[in-house]
Amino acid sequence: MKTKFSLLSVTLVATIFSLPTSAQSKEKEPYTQAGTNMRLIEQQQVPIHWVSIEGIKESIKDLPPMNVSFDIDDTVAATSGCFHYGKQKYSPEDYSYLKKQEFWDEINAGCDKYSLPKESAKALIQMHQERGDQVFLITGRTAGKDDQVTGIMEKNLGIKNMQPVNFMGGKEHSTKYNKTPAIIKHKISIHYGDSDDDVLAAKEAGIRGIRVLRAANSNYVPFPQAGGYGEEVLINSSY
């Protein structure tokens, strides 16, 4: 009796697994629009050189303390609110507000109190400072009459031995990119930034440039193509 039962069980299982898929489940509900799956997503991935904070730390572990620099807007802080405010006040119809000194005077005099520091930047700065590296901030902003940016960023980002922010906007320079002179002046070894100009200024200065991702809700458009120059891109750096 046991032998018959075992043979019957084996036969039944074999029959079930030999049935067509349609016989094992109900007719599949048709899709209503194009979708995706992980295999398709992986096939569509651009070959970007992603790096992590731990990876950067490992890559410089045998190097002595160095000078590193960061862009400000969309790199260490989400500052779109300040620029949205400035546009609405000074030139609602276009971007000419960026060329108005009164905008820069106002924005640099305290608006960054309302800017949100990026967690990725704080973690990156902490890693560098634990190594004994010196942090500099280099921005494309035009300097204002009252620089409160330096103090605000020092507090919000936890920067030690804070150096005055380098405001490069509107300054004459012999280099192609306006941040290059400050990178060279301060003997920077690694520069971090979200814009193409950050990456290209680092290249022009002959140093390592690492791209930081711009937040998806930034009003600084069009968005750059991270990794488009073959540079390293910091993962999870949009916030």
Short mmCIF file of C-alpha atoms in Angstrom, two decimals:
data_model
loop_
_atom_site.label_atom_id
_atom_site.label_comp_id
_atom_site.label_asym_id
_atom_site.label_seq_id
_atom_site.Cartn_x
_atom_site.Cartn_y
_atom_site.Cartn_z
CA MET A 1 0.00 0.00 0.00
CA LYS A 2 2.85 2.38 0.90
CA THR A 3 4.58 1.60 -2.40
CA LYS A 4 1.46 2.41 -4.42
CA PHE A 5 1.01 5.70 -2.53
CA SER A 6 4.59 6.74 -3.16
CA LEU A 7 4.39 5.97 -6.86
CA LEU A 8 1.13 7.87 -7.11
CA SER A 9 2.65 10.89 -5.36
CA VAL A 10 5.67 10.97 -7.64
CA THR A 11 3.48 10.67 -10.72
CA LEU A 12 1.20 13.49 -9.54
CA VAL A 13 4.08 15.87 -8.80
CA ALA A 14 5.73 15.13 -12.13
CA THR A 15 2.45 15.80 -13.93
CA ILE A 16 1.96 19.16 -12.19
CA PHE A 17 5.44 20.40 -13.11
CA SER A 18 5.04 19.27 -16.71
CA LEU A 19 1.87 21.31 -17.23
CA PRO A 20 2.09 24.52 -19.25
CA THR A 21 2.30 27.77 -17.23
CA SER A 22 -1.22 28.71 -18.26
CA ALA A 23 -2.56 25.56 -16.65
CA GLN A 24 -0.85 26.34 -13.34
CA SER A 25 -2.22 29.88 -12.97
CA LYS A 26 -5.02 32.07 -14.20
CA GLU A 27 -4.73 34.12 -17.35
CA LYS A 28 -2.41 37.09 -16.60
CA GLU A 29 -3.97 40.54 -16.51
CA PRO A 30 -2.47 42.50 -19.43
CA TYR A 31 -0.34 45.56 -18.68
CA THR A 32 -1.88 48.93 -19.44
CA GLN A 33 1.39 50.81 -20.02
CA ALA A 34 5.12 50.28 -20.41
CA GLY A 35 6.91 49.12 -17.28
CA THR A 36 10.34 47.84 -16.31
CA ASN A 37 12.16 45.25 -14.24
CA MET A 38 15.54 45.09 -12.55
CA ARG A 39 17.22 43.36 -15.49
CA LEU A 40 16.08 46.09 -17.85
CA ILE A 41 17.13 48.79 -15.39
CA GLU A 42 20.58 47.24 -15.02
CA GLN A 43 20.94 47.05 -18.81
CA GLN A 44 20.09 50.75 -19.08
CA GLN A 45 22.62 51.89 -16.46
CA VAL A 46 25.25 54.30 -17.73
CA PRO A 47 28.78 53.14 -16.78
CA ILE A 48 29.31 55.76 -14.07
CA HIS A 49 32.28 55.60 -11.68
CA TRP A 50 30.38 55.65 -8.40
CA VAL A 51 32.31 56.21 -5.17
CA SER A 52 31.29 56.20 -1.51
CA ILE A 53 32.64 58.22 1.40
CA GLU A 54 34.29 55.08 2.73
CA GLY A 55 35.79 54.44 -0.69
CA ILE A 56 37.24 57.96 -0.85
CA LYS A 57 38.64 57.56 2.66
CA GLU A 58 40.28 54.28 1.68
CA SER A 59 41.78 55.82 -1.46
CA ILE A 60 43.61 58.52 0.52
CA LYS A 61 44.45 56.58 3.67
CA ASP A 62 48.19 56.60 2.92
CA LEU A 63 48.31 60.30 2.05
CA PRO A 64 49.18 63.07 4.54
CA PRO A 65 46.56 65.69 5.54
CA MET A 66 45.51 67.73 2.52
CA ASN A 67 43.40 70.71 1.50
CA VAL A 68 39.98 69.89 0.06
CA SER A 69 37.34 72.25 -1.30
CA PHE A 70 33.60 72.25 -1.75
CA ASP A 71 31.21 74.26 -3.85
CA ILE A 72 28.27 75.62 -1.82
CA ASP A 73 24.97 75.73 -3.72
CA ASP A 74 23.51 72.22 -4.21
CA THR A 75 26.81 70.69 -3.05
CA VAL A 76 26.91 71.29 0.71
CA ALA A 77 23.48 72.88 1.10
CA ALA A 78 20.09 73.00 -0.59
CA THR A 79 19.87 76.72 -1.32
CA SER A 80 17.18 76.84 -4.01
CA GLY A 81 14.83 78.76 -1.71
CA CYS A 82 17.18 81.74 -1.65
CA PHE A 83 17.48 81.82 -5.42
CA HIS A 84 13.73 81.37 -5.90
CA TYR A 85 13.13 84.31 -3.59
CA GLY A 86 15.69 86.42 -5.42
CA LYS A 87 14.24 85.64 -8.82
CA GLN A 88 10.72 86.54 -7.74
CA LYS A 89 11.90 89.81 -6.20
CA TYR A 90 14.45 91.05 -8.72
CA SER A 91 13.57 89.52 -12.12
CA PRO A 92 10.47 87.28 -12.21
CA GLU A 93 10.56 86.97 -16.00
CA ASP A 94 14.21 85.97 -16.48
CA TYR A 95 17.50 85.22 -14.75
CA SER A 96 18.97 88.71 -14.86
CA TYR A 97 18.75 88.84 -11.05
CA LEU A 98 21.98 86.82 -10.99
CA LYS A 99 23.76 89.87 -12.41
CA LYS A 100 22.29 92.32 -9.91
CA GLN A 101 24.62 93.26 -7.06
CA GLU A 102 21.68 94.02 -4.77
CA PHE A 103 20.59 90.40 -5.04
CA TRP A 104 24.01 89.14 -3.95
CA ASP A 105 24.18 91.72 -1.17
CA GLU A 106 20.89 90.46 0.21
CA ILE A 107 21.39 86.74 -0.34
CA ASN A 108 24.86 86.61 1.20
CA ALA A 109 23.76 88.62 4.23
CA GLY A 110 21.83 85.81 5.88
CA CYS A 111 19.50 83.92 3.54
CA ASP A 112 21.53 80.75 4.10
CA LYS A 113 20.09 80.55 7.61
CA TYR A 114 17.13 78.98 5.83
CA SER A 115 19.17 76.67 3.58
CA LEU A 116 19.19 72.98 4.44
CA PRO A 117 22.66 71.46 4.91
CA LYS A 118 23.12 68.21 2.98
CA GLU A 119 23.73 65.16 5.14
CA SER A 120 26.15 63.72 2.59
CA ALA A 121 28.26 66.89 2.75
CA LYS A 122 28.35 66.87 6.54
CA ALA A 123 29.47 63.23 6.55
CA LEU A 124 32.10 63.93 3.90
CA ILE A 125 33.46 66.95 5.77
CA GLN A 126 33.57 64.96 9.00
CA MET A 127 35.56 62.21 7.30
CA HIS A 128 38.10 64.69 5.95
CA GLN A 129 38.46 66.53 9.24
CA GLU A 130 39.02 63.30 11.14
CA ARG A 131 42.00 62.81 8.81
CA GLY A 132 43.29 66.28 9.61
CA ASP A 133 42.36 67.74 6.22
CA GLN A 134 41.59 71.46 5.86
CA VAL A 135 38.23 72.34 4.29
CA PHE A 136 37.71 75.34 1.99
CA LEU A 137 34.49 76.58 0.37
CA ILE A 138 34.70 77.90 -3.19
CA THR A 139 31.53 79.30 -4.72
CA GLY A 140 30.53 80.83 -8.02
CA ARG A 141 28.47 83.41 -6.14
CA THR A 142 29.38 87.08 -6.36
CA ALA A 143 30.52 88.54 -3.03
CA GLY A 144 28.08 90.79 -1.16
CA LYS A 145 28.61 93.73 1.19
CA ASP A 146 28.10 91.58 4.29
CA ASP A 147 29.45 88.02 4.25
CA GLN A 148 27.38 85.94 6.62
CA VAL A 149 27.81 82.84 4.48
CA THR A 150 31.14 81.94 6.11
CA GLY A 151 29.74 81.91 9.64
CA ILE A 152 26.53 80.11 8.70
CA MET A 153 28.33 77.36 6.80
CA GLU A 154 30.89 76.99 9.59
CA LYS A 155 28.08 76.33 12.07
CA ASN A 156 25.77 74.26 9.87
CA LEU A 157 28.48 72.02 8.42
CA GLY A 158 30.71 71.78 11.49
CA ILE A 159 33.79 73.10 9.68
CA LYS A 160 36.86 73.46 11.89
CA ASN A 161 39.41 76.26 11.45
CA MET A 162 36.94 77.88 9.07
CA GLN A 163 38.50 79.93 6.28
CA PRO A 164 36.63 82.80 4.56
CA VAL A 165 34.42 81.63 1.70
CA ASN A 166 36.00 82.18 -1.71
CA PHE A 167 33.47 84.16 -3.78
CA MET A 168 34.59 83.77 -7.40
CA GLY A 169 31.64 85.26 -9.28
CA GLY A 170 32.38 88.49 -11.13
CA LYS A 171 36.14 88.23 -10.61
CA GLU A 172 38.54 88.52 -13.50
CA HIS A 173 40.57 85.40 -14.13
CA SER A 174 42.96 84.11 -16.75
CA THR A 175 41.73 80.53 -16.43
CA LYS A 176 38.81 79.08 -18.35
CA TYR A 177 36.79 78.32 -15.21
CA ASN A 178 36.28 80.83 -12.42
CA LYS A 179 36.93 78.43 -9.52
CA THR A 180 40.30 77.29 -10.84
CA PRO A 181 42.30 80.21 -9.37
CA ALA A 182 41.05 79.47 -5.84
CA ILE A 183 41.74 75.75 -6.26
CA ILE A 184 45.31 76.55 -7.28
CA LYS A 185 45.78 79.28 -4.64
CA HIS A 186 44.83 77.01 -1.75
CA LYS A 187 46.72 73.99 -3.11
CA ILE A 188 43.56 71.90 -3.17
CA SER A 189 43.94 68.14 -3.70
CA ILE A 190 40.25 67.20 -4.07
CA HIS A 191 37.38 69.45 -5.14
CA TYR A 192 33.72 68.50 -4.72
CA GLY A 193 30.87 70.07 -6.67
CA ASP A 194 27.56 69.43 -8.40
CA SER A 195 28.07 71.46 -11.57
CA ASP A 196 30.00 70.78 -14.75
CA ASP A 197 32.16 73.81 -13.99
CA ASP A 198 33.21 72.25 -10.69
CA VAL A 199 34.39 69.10 -12.43
CA LEU A 200 36.06 71.01 -15.25
CA ALA A 201 37.76 73.49 -12.90
CA ALA A 202 39.28 70.55 -11.03
CA LYS A 203 40.48 69.10 -14.34
CA GLU A 204 41.91 72.45 -15.37
CA ALA A 205 43.81 72.66 -12.08
CA GLY A 206 45.07 69.10 -12.52
CA ILE A 207 43.48 67.72 -9.36
CA ARG A 208 40.90 65.11 -8.44
CA GLY A 209 37.34 66.32 -8.93
CA ILE A 210 34.39 64.41 -7.47
CA ARG A 211 30.83 65.10 -8.55
CA VAL A 212 28.10 65.55 -5.95
CA LEU A 213 24.54 64.87 -7.08
CA ARG A 214 22.18 67.83 -7.33
CA ALA A 215 18.92 67.42 -5.42
CA ALA A 216 15.97 66.48 -7.63
CA ASN A 217 13.95 69.50 -6.45
CA SER A 218 16.70 72.03 -7.17
CA ASN A 219 15.67 74.99 -9.33
CA TYR A 220 19.16 75.12 -10.86
CA VAL A 221 18.31 73.70 -14.27
CA PRO A 222 19.08 72.14 -16.68
CA PHE A 223 20.56 69.32 -14.65
CA PRO A 224 24.15 68.31 -15.46
CA GLN A 225 25.00 64.77 -16.53
CA ALA A 226 26.79 63.27 -13.54
CA GLY A 227 29.72 61.21 -14.74
CA GLY A 228 29.62 62.85 -18.15
CA TYR A 229 33.32 63.72 -18.05
CA GLY A 230 34.39 60.37 -16.67
CA GLU A 231 34.66 61.83 -13.17
CA GLU A 232 33.89 60.01 -9.95
CA VAL A 233 30.36 60.54 -8.63
CA LEU A 234 29.53 60.37 -4.93
CA ILE A 235 26.70 57.94 -4.35
CA ASN A 236 23.68 59.02 -2.26
CA SER A 237 24.82 62.64 -2.36
CA SER A 238 21.62 64.34 -3.51
CA TYR A 239 20.58 64.96 0.09
#
